[in-house]
Coordinates of C-alpha atoms in Angstrom, one line a residue:
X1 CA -135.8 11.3 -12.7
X2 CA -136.4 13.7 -15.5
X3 CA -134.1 13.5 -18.8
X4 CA -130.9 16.1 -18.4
X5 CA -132.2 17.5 -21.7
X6 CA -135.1 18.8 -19.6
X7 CA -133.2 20.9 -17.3
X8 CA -131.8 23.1 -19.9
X9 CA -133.3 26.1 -21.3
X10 CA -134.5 26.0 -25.0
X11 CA -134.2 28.6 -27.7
X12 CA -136.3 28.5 -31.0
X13 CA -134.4 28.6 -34.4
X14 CA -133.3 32.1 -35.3
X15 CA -134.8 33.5 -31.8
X16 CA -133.6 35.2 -28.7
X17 CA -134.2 35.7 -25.6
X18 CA -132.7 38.6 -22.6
X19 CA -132.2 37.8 -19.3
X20 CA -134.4 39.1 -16.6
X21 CA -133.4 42.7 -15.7
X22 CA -132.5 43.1 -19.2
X23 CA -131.7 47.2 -19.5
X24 CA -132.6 47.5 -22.8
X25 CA -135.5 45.6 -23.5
X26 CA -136.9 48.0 -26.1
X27 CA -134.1 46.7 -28.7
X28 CA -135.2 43.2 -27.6
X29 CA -139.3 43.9 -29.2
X30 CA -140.0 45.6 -26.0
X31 CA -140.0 43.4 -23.2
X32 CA -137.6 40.5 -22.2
X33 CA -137.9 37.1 -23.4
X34 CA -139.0 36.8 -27.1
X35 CA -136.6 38.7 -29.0
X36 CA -136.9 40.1 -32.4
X37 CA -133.8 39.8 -35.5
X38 CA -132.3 43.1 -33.0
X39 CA -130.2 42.2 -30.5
X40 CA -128.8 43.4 -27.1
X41 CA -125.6 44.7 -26.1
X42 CA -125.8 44.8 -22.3
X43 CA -123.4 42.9 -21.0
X44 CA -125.8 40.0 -19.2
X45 CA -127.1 39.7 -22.8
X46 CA -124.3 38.9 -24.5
X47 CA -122.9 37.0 -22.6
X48 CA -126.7 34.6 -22.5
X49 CA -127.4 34.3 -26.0
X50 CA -126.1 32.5 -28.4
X51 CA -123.2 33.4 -30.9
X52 CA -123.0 31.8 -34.4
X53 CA -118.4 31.9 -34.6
X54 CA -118.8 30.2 -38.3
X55 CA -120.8 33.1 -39.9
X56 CA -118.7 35.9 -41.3
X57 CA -119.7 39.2 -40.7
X58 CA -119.9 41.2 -43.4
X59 CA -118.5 45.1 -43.4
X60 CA -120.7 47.7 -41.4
X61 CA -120.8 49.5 -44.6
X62 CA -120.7 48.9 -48.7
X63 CA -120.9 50.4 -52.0
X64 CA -122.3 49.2 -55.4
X65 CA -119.6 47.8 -57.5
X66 CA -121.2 50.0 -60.4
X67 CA -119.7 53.1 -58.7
X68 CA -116.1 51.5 -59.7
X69 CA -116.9 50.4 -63.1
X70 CA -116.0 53.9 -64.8
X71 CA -113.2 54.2 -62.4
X72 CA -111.4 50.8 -63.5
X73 CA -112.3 51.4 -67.6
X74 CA -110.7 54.3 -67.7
X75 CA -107.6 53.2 -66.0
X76 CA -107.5 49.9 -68.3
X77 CA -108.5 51.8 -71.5
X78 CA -105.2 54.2 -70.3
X79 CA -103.1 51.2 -69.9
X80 CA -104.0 50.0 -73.3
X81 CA -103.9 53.4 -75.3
X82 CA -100.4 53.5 -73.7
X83 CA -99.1 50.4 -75.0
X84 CA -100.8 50.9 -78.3
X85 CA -99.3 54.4 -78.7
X86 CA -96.0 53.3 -79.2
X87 CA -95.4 53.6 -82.4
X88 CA -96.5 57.0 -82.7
X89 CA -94.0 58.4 -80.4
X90 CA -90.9 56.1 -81.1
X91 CA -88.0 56.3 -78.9
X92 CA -84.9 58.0 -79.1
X93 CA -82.7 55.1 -80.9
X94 CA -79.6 56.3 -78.4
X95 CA -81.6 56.5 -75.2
X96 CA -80.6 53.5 -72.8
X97 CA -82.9 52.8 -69.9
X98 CA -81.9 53.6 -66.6
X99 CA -80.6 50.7 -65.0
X100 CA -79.8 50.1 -61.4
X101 CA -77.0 47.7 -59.8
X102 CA -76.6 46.5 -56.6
X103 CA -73.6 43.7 -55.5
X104 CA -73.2 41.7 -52.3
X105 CA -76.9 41.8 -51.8
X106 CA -76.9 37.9 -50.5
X107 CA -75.7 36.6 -47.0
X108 CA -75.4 33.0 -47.8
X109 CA -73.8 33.4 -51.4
X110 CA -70.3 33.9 -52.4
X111 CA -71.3 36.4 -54.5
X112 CA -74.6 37.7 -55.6
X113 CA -75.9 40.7 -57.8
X114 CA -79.4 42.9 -58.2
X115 CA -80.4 44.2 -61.5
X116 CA -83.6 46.3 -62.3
X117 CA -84.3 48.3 -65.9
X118 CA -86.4 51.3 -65.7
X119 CA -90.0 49.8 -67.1
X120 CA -89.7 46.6 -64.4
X121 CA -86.5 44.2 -65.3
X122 CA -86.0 42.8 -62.2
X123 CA -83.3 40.0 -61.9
X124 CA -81.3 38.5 -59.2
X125 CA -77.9 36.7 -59.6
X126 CA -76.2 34.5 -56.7
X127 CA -73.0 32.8 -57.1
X128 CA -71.0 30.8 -55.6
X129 CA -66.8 30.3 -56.1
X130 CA -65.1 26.7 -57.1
X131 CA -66.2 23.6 -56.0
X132 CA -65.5 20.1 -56.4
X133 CA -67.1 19.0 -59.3
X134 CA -68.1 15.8 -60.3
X135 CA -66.2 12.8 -62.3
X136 CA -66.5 13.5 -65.7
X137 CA -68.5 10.9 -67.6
X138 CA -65.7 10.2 -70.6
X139 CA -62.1 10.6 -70.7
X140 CA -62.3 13.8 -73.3
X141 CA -64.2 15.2 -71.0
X142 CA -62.0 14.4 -67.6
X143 CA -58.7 15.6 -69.3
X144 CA -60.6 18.8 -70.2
X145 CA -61.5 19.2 -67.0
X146 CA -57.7 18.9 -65.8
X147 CA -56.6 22.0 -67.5
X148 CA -60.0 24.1 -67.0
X149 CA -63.2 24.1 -64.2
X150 CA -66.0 24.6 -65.6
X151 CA -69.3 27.1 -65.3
X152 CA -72.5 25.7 -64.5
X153 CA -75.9 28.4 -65.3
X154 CA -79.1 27.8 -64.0
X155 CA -82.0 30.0 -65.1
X156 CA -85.3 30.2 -63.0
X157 CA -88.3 32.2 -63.9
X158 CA -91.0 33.3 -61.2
X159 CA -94.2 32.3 -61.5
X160 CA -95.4 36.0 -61.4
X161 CA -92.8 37.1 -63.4
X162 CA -94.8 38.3 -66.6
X163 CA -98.0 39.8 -67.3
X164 CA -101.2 38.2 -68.3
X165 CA -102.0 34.8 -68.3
X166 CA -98.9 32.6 -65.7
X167 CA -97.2 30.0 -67.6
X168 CA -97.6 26.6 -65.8
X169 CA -94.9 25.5 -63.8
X170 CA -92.7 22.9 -64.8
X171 CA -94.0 22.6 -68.1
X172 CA -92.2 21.6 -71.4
X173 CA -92.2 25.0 -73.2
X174 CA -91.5 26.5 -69.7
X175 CA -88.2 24.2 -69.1
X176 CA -87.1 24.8 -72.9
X177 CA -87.1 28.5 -72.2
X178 CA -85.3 28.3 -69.0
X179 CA -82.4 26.1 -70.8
X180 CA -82.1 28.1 -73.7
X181 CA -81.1 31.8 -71.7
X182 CA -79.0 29.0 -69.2
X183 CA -77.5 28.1 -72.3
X184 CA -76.7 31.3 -73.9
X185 CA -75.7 33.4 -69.9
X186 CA -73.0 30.8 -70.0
X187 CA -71.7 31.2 -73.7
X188 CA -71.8 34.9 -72.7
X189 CA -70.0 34.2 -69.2
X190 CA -67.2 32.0 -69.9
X191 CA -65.0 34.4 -71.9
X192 CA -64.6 36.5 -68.7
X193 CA -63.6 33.7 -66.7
X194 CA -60.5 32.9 -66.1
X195 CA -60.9 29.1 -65.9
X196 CA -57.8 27.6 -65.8
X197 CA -57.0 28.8 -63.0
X198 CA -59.4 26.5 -61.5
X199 CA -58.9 22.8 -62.7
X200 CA -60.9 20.1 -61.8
X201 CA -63.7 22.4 -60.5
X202 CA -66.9 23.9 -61.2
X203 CA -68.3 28.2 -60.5
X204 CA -72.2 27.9 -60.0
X205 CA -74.4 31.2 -61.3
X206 CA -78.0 31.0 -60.4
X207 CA -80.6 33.4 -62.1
X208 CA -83.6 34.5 -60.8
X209 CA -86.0 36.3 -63.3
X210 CA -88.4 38.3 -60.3
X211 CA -90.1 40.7 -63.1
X212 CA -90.6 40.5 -67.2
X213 CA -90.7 43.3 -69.0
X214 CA -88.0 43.1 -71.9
X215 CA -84.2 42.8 -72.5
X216 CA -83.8 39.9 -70.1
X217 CA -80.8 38.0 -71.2
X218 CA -78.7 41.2 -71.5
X219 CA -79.8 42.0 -67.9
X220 CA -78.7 38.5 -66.4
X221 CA -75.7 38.6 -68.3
X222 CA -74.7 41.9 -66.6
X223 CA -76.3 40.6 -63.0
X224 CA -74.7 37.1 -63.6
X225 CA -71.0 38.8 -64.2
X226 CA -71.1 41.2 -61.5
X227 CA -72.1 38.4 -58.9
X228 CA -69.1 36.3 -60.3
X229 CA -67.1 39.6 -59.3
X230 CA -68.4 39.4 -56.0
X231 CA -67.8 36.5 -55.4
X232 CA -63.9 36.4 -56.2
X233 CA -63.3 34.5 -58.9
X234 CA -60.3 35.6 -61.2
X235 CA -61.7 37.2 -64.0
X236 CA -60.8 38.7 -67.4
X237 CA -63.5 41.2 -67.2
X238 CA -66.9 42.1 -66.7
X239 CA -69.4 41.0 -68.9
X240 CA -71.9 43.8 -70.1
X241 CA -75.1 42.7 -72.1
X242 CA -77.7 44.8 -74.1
X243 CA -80.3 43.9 -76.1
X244 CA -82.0 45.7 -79.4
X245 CA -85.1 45.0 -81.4
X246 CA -86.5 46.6 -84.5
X247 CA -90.2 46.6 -85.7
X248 CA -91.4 45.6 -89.0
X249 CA -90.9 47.9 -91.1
X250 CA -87.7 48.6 -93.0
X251 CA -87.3 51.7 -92.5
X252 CA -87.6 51.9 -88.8
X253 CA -84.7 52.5 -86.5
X254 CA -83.2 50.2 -83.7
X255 CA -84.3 50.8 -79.9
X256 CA -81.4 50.0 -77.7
X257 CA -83.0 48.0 -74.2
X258 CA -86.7 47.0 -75.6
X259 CA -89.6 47.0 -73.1
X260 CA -91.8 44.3 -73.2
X261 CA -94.3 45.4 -75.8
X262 CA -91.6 46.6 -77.9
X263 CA -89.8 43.2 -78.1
X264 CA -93.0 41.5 -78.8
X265 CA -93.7 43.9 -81.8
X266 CA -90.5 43.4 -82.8
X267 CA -89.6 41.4 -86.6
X268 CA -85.9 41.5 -85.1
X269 CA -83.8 40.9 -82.1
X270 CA -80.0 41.0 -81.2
X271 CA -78.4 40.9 -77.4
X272 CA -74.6 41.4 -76.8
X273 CA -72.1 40.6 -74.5
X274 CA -69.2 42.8 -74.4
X275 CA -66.1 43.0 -72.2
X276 CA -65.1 47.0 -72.5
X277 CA -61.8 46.6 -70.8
X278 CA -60.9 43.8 -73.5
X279 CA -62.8 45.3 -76.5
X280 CA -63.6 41.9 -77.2
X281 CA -67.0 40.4 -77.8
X282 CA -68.0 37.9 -75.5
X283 CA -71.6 36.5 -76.9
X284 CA -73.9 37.6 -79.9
X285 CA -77.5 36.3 -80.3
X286 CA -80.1 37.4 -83.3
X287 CA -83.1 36.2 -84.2
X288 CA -85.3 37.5 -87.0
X289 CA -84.9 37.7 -90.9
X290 CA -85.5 40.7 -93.2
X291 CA -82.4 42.7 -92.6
X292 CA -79.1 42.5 -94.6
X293 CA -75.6 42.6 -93.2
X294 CA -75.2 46.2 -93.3
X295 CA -78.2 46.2 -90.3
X296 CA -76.8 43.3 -88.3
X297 CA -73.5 45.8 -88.2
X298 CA -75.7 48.4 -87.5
X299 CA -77.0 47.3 -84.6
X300 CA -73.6 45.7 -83.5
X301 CA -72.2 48.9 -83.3
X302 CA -75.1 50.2 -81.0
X303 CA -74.8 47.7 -79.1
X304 CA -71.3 47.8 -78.5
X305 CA -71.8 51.5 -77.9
X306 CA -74.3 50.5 -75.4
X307 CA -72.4 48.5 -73.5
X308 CA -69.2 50.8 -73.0
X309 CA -72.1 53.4 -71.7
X310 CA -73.2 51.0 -69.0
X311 CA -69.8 49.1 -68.1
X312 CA -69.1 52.8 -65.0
X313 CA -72.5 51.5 -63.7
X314 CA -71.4 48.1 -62.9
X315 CA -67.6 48.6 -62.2
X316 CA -68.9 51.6 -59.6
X317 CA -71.7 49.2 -58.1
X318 CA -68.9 46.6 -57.5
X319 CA -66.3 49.4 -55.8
X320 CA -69.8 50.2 -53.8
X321 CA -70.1 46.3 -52.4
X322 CA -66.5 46.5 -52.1
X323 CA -66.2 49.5 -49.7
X324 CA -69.3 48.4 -47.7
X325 CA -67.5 44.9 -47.1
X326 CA -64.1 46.7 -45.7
X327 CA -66.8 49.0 -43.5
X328 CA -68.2 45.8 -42.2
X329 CA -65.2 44.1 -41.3
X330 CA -63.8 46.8 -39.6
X331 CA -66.4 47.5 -37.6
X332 CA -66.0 43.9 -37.0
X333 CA -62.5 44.2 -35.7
X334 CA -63.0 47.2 -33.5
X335 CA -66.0 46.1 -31.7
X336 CA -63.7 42.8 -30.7
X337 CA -60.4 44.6 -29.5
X338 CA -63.3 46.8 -27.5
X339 CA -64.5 43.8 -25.8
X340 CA -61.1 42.2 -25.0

């Protein structure tokens, strides 16, 4: 009896054949049988010869990727001039970027807060009201925590969060960062808490950094208040941070909410936290040397400036949350006495 193998038809490497009665046999070198690199597409022929599933098709048609060369340079060499062409049209030391607040923008938070900067700040806040917190480790700090809760900050930057080259997750410089602006967003919270109210307790405030592109701490400060609003908790007041920068030179002027390029320029740096109802000063952070005193109380008066500016953007955003929560829960209410 003849092998099975022998009973099967046998195609050539890289060859194919048509089916007898093939309609197109011109495509197929003329006649049916031996085929040429051109295939058929009658339907008895495709469904005979053989189909390679692990080759990728490539598109039907292509263009050189010289034609997008000049294209792309001139967009880069734009980007670049831009960013380079700062300094010779400074910005107006009084203008503040427009920012944009959103509260309540999280289901399964307490509380939670969106704040974006004209340029590409993008941070998002959630918080979450007391909870139990744990035994403190020594008795100083358990009879603190009997008159006071305490506020626990946790700062988290995306990976794609900044331009250029990503900073590897989870590495030293990278959790030094994030525990430094956890560390100062509290110092800048707590004022505005009203802690003892909450003994034995603990208010969580997590930060989210989506998008770099300057005055970050001043924007989580604001996020990170207006999600503690949202979330309940008895406060003082809202927190409002903003954050300024000078160049270099001595002479220049202070920009009020730096972009990016302009805080890395930048030979000095202050952010403040404010609480306008208050007029008190919540946090202040500088960094830099080459200015005297009289600067430094320069630039804490724009700031302070700066925040009473922004605090109707905030308090509005909250009254916004606020009215779209009593919508909610009345159109909660209605639909069930409809349906009893």
């Amino acid at each position: 009896m003849p092998s099975p193998s022998f009973l099967l038809p046998t195609f050539p490497p890289n060859k194919r054949y048509a089916p007898e009665g093939c309609r197109f046999p011109s495509a197929l070198g003329g006649r049916s049988g031996l085929g040429s690199s051109s295939s058929c597409c009658c339907p008895r022929c495709l469904a005979v010869m053989p189909v390679d599933h692990r080759r990728l098709c490539g598109p039907e048609e292509s263009r050189a990727p010289a034609l997008w060369a000049a294209v792309c340079g001139a967009a880069v060499a734009a980007e670049e001039g831009e960013e380079e062409g700062g300094d010779e049209s400074p910005r107006d030391p009084w203008a503040l970027r427009p920012l944009f607040a959103r509260a309540a923008v999280l289901s399964q938070a307490d509380g939670s807060a969106y704040v974006e900067l004209s340029g590409g700040t993008k941070i998002l806040c959630a918080a979450w009201g007391p909870r139990e917190a744990p035994e403190p480790p020594t008795a100083a700090a358990a009879a603190a925590a009997l008159r006071m809760g305490r506020l626990q900050c946790d700062f988290r930057r995306a990976p794609f969060a900044g331009r250029g080259a990503r900073r590897r997750p989870g590495s030293t410089v990278e959790r030094d960062a994030e525990r430094d602006f956890a560390a100062a967003l509290r110092a800048a919270l707590e004022p505005a808490l009203q802690l003892e109210r909450y003994p034995r307790t603990r208010l969580l405030v997590s930060v989210l950094l989506l998008q770099d592109e300057g005055s970050v701490l001043a924007a989580a400060i604001s996020a990170g208040a207006l999600a503690l609003a949202d979330s309940g908790v008895q406060m003082y007041d809202l927190a409002v941070g903003c954050a300024l920068c000078r160049g270099p030179d001595p002479s220049a002027s202070w920009v009020l909410q730096p972009e990016e390029a302009e805080e890395r320029r930048a030979a000095v740096r202050l952010t403040v936290a404010l609480l306008p109802a208050l007029n008190q000063v919540s946090a202040v952070q500088g960094t830099g040397s080459g200015s005297t005193p009289e600067d430094w109380a320069e630039a804490l008066c724009f700031g302070l400036d700066a925040c009473y500016r922004l605090y109707p953007v905030l308090r509005q955003s909250l009254l916004q949350a606020t009215g779209r929560r009593r919508g909610r829960r009345r159109r909660r209410r209605a639909t069930a006495a409809s349906t009893a």
